[in-house]
Each structure stands twice: as C-alpha cells, then as structure tokens.
Amino acid sequence: MYDFAYHKPASVADAVKLLAADPDAKPISGGHTLLPALKHRLNKPSALVDLSGIAEMKGIRREGNSLIIGALTKHVEVAKSDVVKAAIPALAYMASHIGDNQVRNRGTIGGSVSNNDPAADYPAAVLGLGATIHTSKRKIAADDFFQGMFTTALEEGEILVAIEFPIPEKAGYAKLKNPASRYVMAGAFISKGPAGLRVAINGAGPCVFRQSDMEAALGRNWSADAVAGVKQSADGLNSDIHGSAEYRAHLVTVMAKRAVAAAG
C-alpha cells in the first residue's frame, strides 16, 4: 500500500519549506519520473509535494535576447508557443517530438531537465544553447548543471524554477528515437549564438555532453560536411539491446549532420 502525505503549496517558498522539513519528501510535477518509480516500489517517499499549483513556475516569456520558460510549462505548451517558434524554432520542434500526445500534455520541461535521463530531449537543448538554470536559491550555467546519469547540480530540497535560453542566430535538432519507447537513441542539438558555437549530444552516452571536435569543425566551416568527417569515439557510450556503443557513435555523426542541415 502507498502511505505518504500530500501537499500542494502555492509558492516556491512554501514548497522549499515543506521539502526542507522532511528529507524523505519528494517534489512532483508531471509525474513521468516519480509515478513509475512508485508503481514499481522503487521509491517510497514520506510525502509528495505537488508543484502544479505554483503560478510563478509556469509560463513562457521573452526578455530582451533571452527566452525564459517556467519549469512547470508542459511540452505541448512549448511546442505550440508562438513566442518559442519566433525565438528558437528548434526548441519548439524538439518539444513537438517528445514522446506521444499523452506525454506532451502532461510532462514538464523542468521535470525532464531535473531528472536528466540520458535519453531525454530537453537536456540537449539546455546544453546546446548554453542556457541558465534558475532554481529556488541560485542560477546555474548549463555546463555546470548536468553531472552524470540522472545526476545534476541540484541540491537536496532545491527546486528548478525556470530555464533561461539565450536566443541563437541559428539552431537545429535531430534525433533517432527508439520505435517502441520513443526515447532518444542518439540526438544532436547544434546552435550558434550568444553562448558561442555549441554541439550537445544526448541519448548516446550516460549523460548529455558537448562534442568539442564538431564545435571546432563548425567554427571553421558551418556545414553538414564539416561534421561528417568527425568520428565520435564509442568509448563510454551506452550499449544495450537497442544498440551497441559503436552504433550510437555512428548515429552521433549522422544526427549532427541532420541538425546542422535543420539549422540552415
């Protein structure tokens, strides 16, 4: 049987207080990470802190040369937002291809980034655009946020509140998804803008990472041909029944070429 308390705070401050008061409490937004864990008895929180009622964690707005998206914003809202489409079309495209309709109408950008699943889409956009993570206590650069499989710089009781994306000159995303689960086998988010020239790879390794050789190649020649000659090492990449590390290494180059083409 499930046995936990349920709280639904109306502010970030109240949510932080609830989590600080109970180290075994867990925050929940869309529930795509925590609910499966509960069903399989892999997690047994003493309390759930439902963030869905916190208005300050919702919404999309443009401020100067930045796009700020609240952590509770659903994938479908990012996909359909005219503000996102005008500022970073590649981000809207990414959101429109996450999971299926049920996932897109329930899952949130903050939940995805906080969970840092190796095969999640949004971490590639955050790292590939050089975004800044706004939390309940500080701001964290994308390069410092993702630390390993399901591991981020978030501390106990710290809540991801919003993500600030610098608006690039150009950006593109491409992925190969597992036909059954729709999770990313290998993907590439490529951008050129205020944060420099960046290539972020997701799905292929245990954590999203930057491909510096491809960044250097694109700095010399912005074209799909430039990354075609860069071979990703298979060392340390994921290998499972869906694809070997060598296969994923090959996909990295293929997806990077497609992402450059998509960016134009």
CSV table of C-alpha atoms in Angstrom, one decimal:
chain,number,residue,atom,x,y,z
A,1,MET,CA,0.0,0.0,0.0
A,2,TYR,CA,1.1,3.6,-0.6
A,3,ASP,CA,1.5,5.6,2.6
A,4,PHE,CA,2.5,9.2,2.2
A,5,ALA,CA,1.3,12.7,3.0
A,6,TYR,CA,0.2,15.0,0.2
A,7,HIS,CA,0.9,18.8,0.0
A,8,LYS,CA,0.1,21.3,-2.7
A,9,PRO,CA,1.9,24.6,-2.0
A,10,ALA,CA,1.0,27.8,-3.7
A,11,SER,CA,4.5,29.3,-3.8
A,12,VAL,CA,8.1,28.2,-4.4
A,13,ALA,CA,8.9,29.4,-0.8
A,14,ASP,CA,6.3,27.1,0.7
A,15,ALA,CA,7.4,24.2,-1.4
A,16,VAL,CA,11.0,24.7,-0.3
A,17,LYS,CA,9.9,24.8,3.4
A,18,LEU,CA,8.0,21.5,3.0
A,19,LEU,CA,10.9,19.8,1.4
A,20,ALA,CA,13.3,21.1,4.0
A,21,ALA,CA,11.1,19.9,6.8
A,22,ASP,CA,11.1,16.4,5.5
A,23,PRO,CA,14.2,14.9,3.8
A,24,ASP,CA,12.1,11.9,2.6
A,25,ALA,CA,9.5,14.1,0.8
A,26,LYS,CA,9.7,14.3,-3.0
A,27,PRO,CA,8.5,17.1,-5.3
A,28,ILE,CA,6.2,16.1,-8.2
A,29,SER,CA,5.1,18.0,-11.3
A,30,GLY,CA,4.1,16.0,-14.4
A,31,GLY,CA,4.8,12.7,-12.6
A,32,HIS,CA,6.5,10.9,-15.5
A,33,THR,CA,9.6,10.1,-13.5
A,34,LEU,CA,8.2,9.6,-9.9
A,35,LEU,CA,5.0,7.8,-10.6
A,36,PRO,CA,6.6,4.9,-12.5
A,37,ALA,CA,9.1,4.6,-9.6
A,38,LEU,CA,6.2,4.5,-7.1
A,39,LYS,CA,4.3,1.8,-9.1
A,40,HIS,CA,7.4,-0.4,-9.1
A,41,ARG,CA,8.1,0.3,-5.4
A,42,LEU,CA,11.5,1.8,-6.3
A,43,ASN,CA,10.8,4.9,-4.3
A,44,LYS,CA,8.9,5.3,-1.0
A,45,PRO,CA,8.6,9.0,-0.1
A,46,SER,CA,7.1,10.1,3.2
A,47,ALA,CA,5.3,12.9,1.4
A,48,LEU,CA,4.6,14.3,-2.1
A,49,VAL,CA,4.9,18.0,-2.7
A,50,ASP,CA,2.8,18.8,-5.7
A,51,LEU,CA,4.3,21.8,-7.5
A,52,SER,CA,1.5,22.1,-10.1
A,53,GLY,CA,-0.3,24.9,-8.2
A,54,ILE,CA,2.7,27.3,-8.2
A,55,ALA,CA,1.9,30.0,-10.8
A,56,GLU,CA,5.4,31.6,-10.7
A,57,MET,CA,6.8,28.3,-12.1
A,58,LYS,CA,4.6,28.5,-15.2
A,59,GLY,CA,4.7,30.4,-18.5
A,60,ILE,CA,6.8,31.5,-21.4
A,61,ARG,CA,8.2,35.0,-22.0
A,62,ARG,CA,10.8,36.8,-23.9
A,63,GLU,CA,13.1,39.2,-22.1
A,64,GLY,CA,15.5,41.0,-24.5
A,65,ASN,CA,17.7,38.4,-26.1
A,66,SER,CA,16.5,35.6,-23.8
A,67,LEU,CA,13.6,33.2,-23.7
A,68,ILE,CA,12.5,32.3,-20.2
A,69,ILE,CA,10.4,29.2,-19.7
A,70,GLY,CA,8.9,28.2,-16.3
A,71,ALA,CA,9.7,24.8,-15.0
A,72,LEU,CA,6.1,23.7,-14.9
A,73,THR,CA,5.5,24.5,-18.6
A,74,LYS,CA,4.3,21.4,-20.4
A,75,HIS,CA,5.9,20.1,-23.6
A,76,VAL,CA,2.8,20.8,-25.6
A,77,GLU,CA,2.9,24.5,-24.5
A,78,VAL,CA,6.5,24.9,-25.6
A,79,ALA,CA,5.7,23.2,-28.9
A,80,LYS,CA,2.7,25.4,-29.7
A,81,SER,CA,4.0,28.7,-28.3
A,82,ASP,CA,4.3,31.5,-30.9
A,83,VAL,CA,7.0,33.1,-28.7
A,84,VAL,CA,9.1,30.0,-28.8
A,85,LYS,CA,8.5,29.4,-32.5
A,86,ALA,CA,9.7,33.0,-33.2
A,87,ALA,CA,12.7,33.0,-30.9
A,88,ILE,CA,14.0,29.4,-31.1
A,89,PRO,CA,12.2,27.3,-33.7
A,90,ALA,CA,14.4,24.3,-32.9
A,91,LEU,CA,13.2,24.2,-29.3
A,92,ALA,CA,9.5,24.2,-30.4
A,93,TYR,CA,10.3,21.5,-32.9
A,94,MET,CA,12.0,19.4,-30.2
A,95,ALA,CA,9.1,19.8,-27.8
A,96,SER,CA,6.6,18.7,-30.5
A,97,HIS,CA,8.5,15.4,-31.0
A,98,ILE,CA,8.8,14.4,-27.3
A,99,GLY,CA,7.1,11.1,-26.5
A,100,ASP,CA,3.4,11.0,-27.6
A,101,ASN,CA,0.4,13.2,-27.1
A,102,GLN,CA,-0.2,11.9,-23.6
A,103,VAL,CA,3.4,12.6,-22.6
A,104,ARG,CA,3.4,16.1,-24.2
A,105,ASN,CA,0.2,17.1,-22.5
A,106,ARG,CA,1.4,16.0,-19.0
A,107,GLY,CA,5.2,16.2,-18.9
A,108,THR,CA,7.0,19.4,-17.9
A,109,ILE,CA,10.3,20.9,-19.1
A,110,GLY,CA,11.5,21.3,-15.5
A,111,GLY,CA,10.8,17.7,-14.6
A,112,SER,CA,12.7,16.5,-17.7
A,113,VAL,CA,15.8,18.6,-17.1
A,114,SER,CA,15.9,17.9,-13.3
A,115,ASN,CA,15.7,14.2,-13.9
A,116,ASN,CA,18.5,14.2,-16.5
A,117,ASP,CA,17.6,10.9,-18.2
A,118,PRO,CA,20.3,10.1,-20.7
A,119,ALA,CA,17.7,9.7,-23.4
A,120,ALA,CA,15.7,12.8,-22.6
A,121,ASP,CA,15.4,15.6,-25.2
A,122,TYR,CA,15.5,18.8,-23.2
A,123,PRO,CA,19.0,18.4,-21.7
A,124,ALA,CA,20.4,18.6,-25.2
A,125,ALA,CA,18.6,22.0,-25.8
A,126,VAL,CA,19.7,23.3,-22.4
A,127,LEU,CA,23.4,22.4,-23.0
A,128,GLY,CA,23.3,23.1,-26.7
A,129,LEU,CA,22.0,26.6,-26.3
A,130,GLY,CA,24.1,27.4,-23.2
A,131,ALA,CA,21.0,28.0,-21.1
A,132,THR,CA,21.0,29.1,-17.4
A,133,ILE,CA,19.0,27.2,-14.8
A,134,HIS,CA,17.1,29.3,-12.3
A,135,THR,CA,16.5,27.5,-9.0
A,136,SER,CA,14.9,28.4,-5.7
A,137,LYS,CA,18.3,29.6,-4.4
A,138,ARG,CA,20.6,30.4,-7.3
A,139,LYS,CA,21.5,30.4,-11.1
A,140,ILE,CA,23.5,27.5,-12.6
A,141,ALA,CA,25.1,27.5,-16.0
A,142,ALA,CA,24.2,24.6,-18.3
A,143,ASP,CA,27.9,23.5,-18.5
A,144,ASP,CA,27.8,23.0,-14.7
A,145,PHE,CA,24.4,21.5,-14.3
A,146,PHE,CA,24.5,18.1,-15.9
A,147,GLN,CA,26.9,15.9,-13.9
A,148,GLY,CA,26.1,12.3,-14.8
A,149,MET,CA,23.4,9.7,-15.3
A,150,PHE,CA,20.3,11.0,-13.5
A,151,THR,CA,22.5,13.4,-11.7
A,152,THR,CA,22.5,17.2,-11.7
A,153,ALA,CA,23.9,20.1,-9.6
A,154,LEU,CA,20.6,20.4,-7.8
A,155,GLU,CA,21.0,20.1,-4.1
A,156,GLU,CA,18.6,18.4,-1.6
A,157,GLY,CA,15.4,20.5,-1.4
A,158,GLU,CA,16.5,22.8,-4.2
A,159,ILE,CA,13.8,23.3,-6.9
A,160,LEU,CA,14.3,24.1,-10.6
A,161,VAL,CA,12.1,27.2,-11.1
A,162,ALA,CA,12.8,28.3,-14.7
A,163,ILE,CA,15.2,28.0,-17.6
A,164,GLU,CA,16.7,31.0,-19.4
A,165,PHE,CA,17.7,30.3,-23.0
A,166,PRO,CA,19.8,32.8,-24.9
A,167,ILE,CA,18.3,33.3,-28.3
A,168,PRO,CA,20.7,32.0,-31.0
A,169,GLU,CA,21.4,33.1,-34.6
A,170,LYS,CA,20.6,29.6,-35.7
A,171,ALA,CA,19.9,26.2,-34.1
A,172,GLY,CA,18.8,22.7,-35.1
A,173,TYR,CA,17.9,19.4,-33.5
A,174,ALA,CA,17.8,15.9,-34.8
A,175,LYS,CA,17.4,12.5,-33.1
A,176,LEU,CA,16.8,8.9,-33.8
A,177,LYS,CA,14.2,7.6,-31.4
A,178,ASN,CA,13.6,4.0,-30.3
A,179,PRO,CA,10.5,3.0,-32.3
A,180,ALA,CA,8.9,1.4,-29.2
A,181,SER,CA,9.7,3.7,-26.3
A,182,ARG,CA,10.3,6.9,-28.4
A,183,TYR,CA,13.3,7.6,-26.1
A,184,VAL,CA,16.4,9.0,-27.9
A,185,MET,CA,19.0,6.5,-29.2
A,186,ALA,CA,21.2,9.4,-30.2
A,187,GLY,CA,20.5,13.1,-30.8
A,188,ALA,CA,22.3,16.3,-31.5
A,189,PHE,CA,21.3,19.9,-30.7
A,190,ILE,CA,23.5,22.5,-32.5
A,191,SER,CA,23.5,26.2,-32.2
A,192,LYS,CA,25.4,29.4,-33.0
A,193,GLY,CA,24.7,32.5,-30.9
A,194,PRO,CA,25.5,34.4,-27.7
A,195,ALA,CA,26.7,31.3,-26.0
A,196,GLY,CA,29.1,30.5,-28.8
A,197,LEU,CA,29.0,27.6,-31.2
A,198,ARG,CA,27.8,24.5,-29.3
A,199,VAL,CA,27.1,20.9,-30.1
A,200,ALA,CA,25.3,18.9,-27.5
A,201,ILE,CA,24.7,15.1,-27.8
A,202,ASN,CA,22.0,13.2,-25.9
A,203,GLY,CA,20.9,9.6,-25.9
A,204,ALA,CA,24.3,8.2,-26.9
A,205,GLY,CA,26.0,8.4,-23.5
A,206,PRO,CA,25.1,8.1,-19.8
A,207,CYS,CA,24.7,11.9,-19.7
A,208,VAL,CA,24.3,14.7,-22.3
A,209,PHE,CA,27.7,16.0,-23.4
A,210,ARG,CA,29.3,18.6,-25.7
A,211,GLN,CA,31.1,17.4,-28.8
A,212,SER,CA,34.1,19.8,-28.9
A,213,ASP,CA,35.6,18.3,-32.1
A,214,MET,CA,32.4,19.1,-34.0
A,215,GLU,CA,32.2,22.5,-32.5
A,216,ALA,CA,35.7,23.2,-33.8
A,217,ALA,CA,34.9,21.9,-37.2
A,218,LEU,CA,31.8,24.0,-37.5
A,219,GLY,CA,33.7,27.0,-36.4
A,220,ARG,CA,35.9,26.6,-39.4
A,221,ASN,CA,33.0,25.7,-41.8
A,222,TRP,CA,29.4,25.8,-40.9
A,223,SER,CA,28.1,22.9,-42.9
A,224,ALA,CA,26.9,19.3,-42.6
A,225,ASP,CA,30.0,18.3,-44.5
A,226,ALA,CA,32.2,19.8,-41.7
A,227,VAL,CA,30.8,17.4,-39.0
A,228,ALA,CA,30.6,14.5,-41.4
A,229,GLY,CA,34.3,14.0,-41.1
A,230,VAL,CA,34.3,14.0,-37.3
A,231,LYS,CA,34.1,10.5,-35.8
A,232,GLN,CA,32.6,10.1,-32.3
A,233,SER,CA,34.5,7.6,-30.1
A,234,ALA,CA,32.5,4.7,-28.8
A,235,ASP,CA,34.4,4.7,-25.5
A,236,GLY,CA,32.0,5.2,-22.6
A,237,LEU,CA,28.8,5.3,-24.7
A,238,ASN,CA,25.7,3.4,-23.9
A,239,SER,CA,25.4,-0.2,-25.2
A,240,ASP,CA,22.3,-2.3,-24.7
A,241,ILE,CA,19.8,-4.5,-26.6
A,242,HIS,CA,18.7,-1.5,-28.6
A,243,GLY,CA,22.1,-0.5,-30.0
A,244,SER,CA,25.8,-1.0,-29.4
A,245,ALA,CA,28.1,1.8,-28.4
A,246,GLU,CA,29.7,1.6,-31.9
A,247,TYR,CA,26.2,2.0,-33.4
A,248,ARG,CA,25.4,5.0,-31.2
A,249,ALA,CA,28.8,6.6,-32.1
A,250,HIS,CA,27.9,6.4,-35.8
A,251,LEU,CA,24.5,7.9,-35.0
A,252,VAL,CA,26.1,10.9,-33.3
A,253,THR,CA,27.7,12.0,-36.6
A,254,VAL,CA,24.6,11.2,-38.6
A,255,MET,CA,22.3,13.2,-36.2
A,256,ALA,CA,24.8,16.1,-36.1
A,257,LYS,CA,24.8,16.4,-39.9
A,258,ARG,CA,21.0,16.5,-39.8
A,259,ALA,CA,20.9,19.1,-37.0
A,260,VAL,CA,23.2,21.4,-39.0
A,261,ALA,CA,21.0,21.0,-42.1
A,262,ALA,CA,17.9,21.7,-40.0
A,263,ALA,CA,19.6,24.9,-38.6
A,264,GLY,CA,20.3,26.1,-42.1
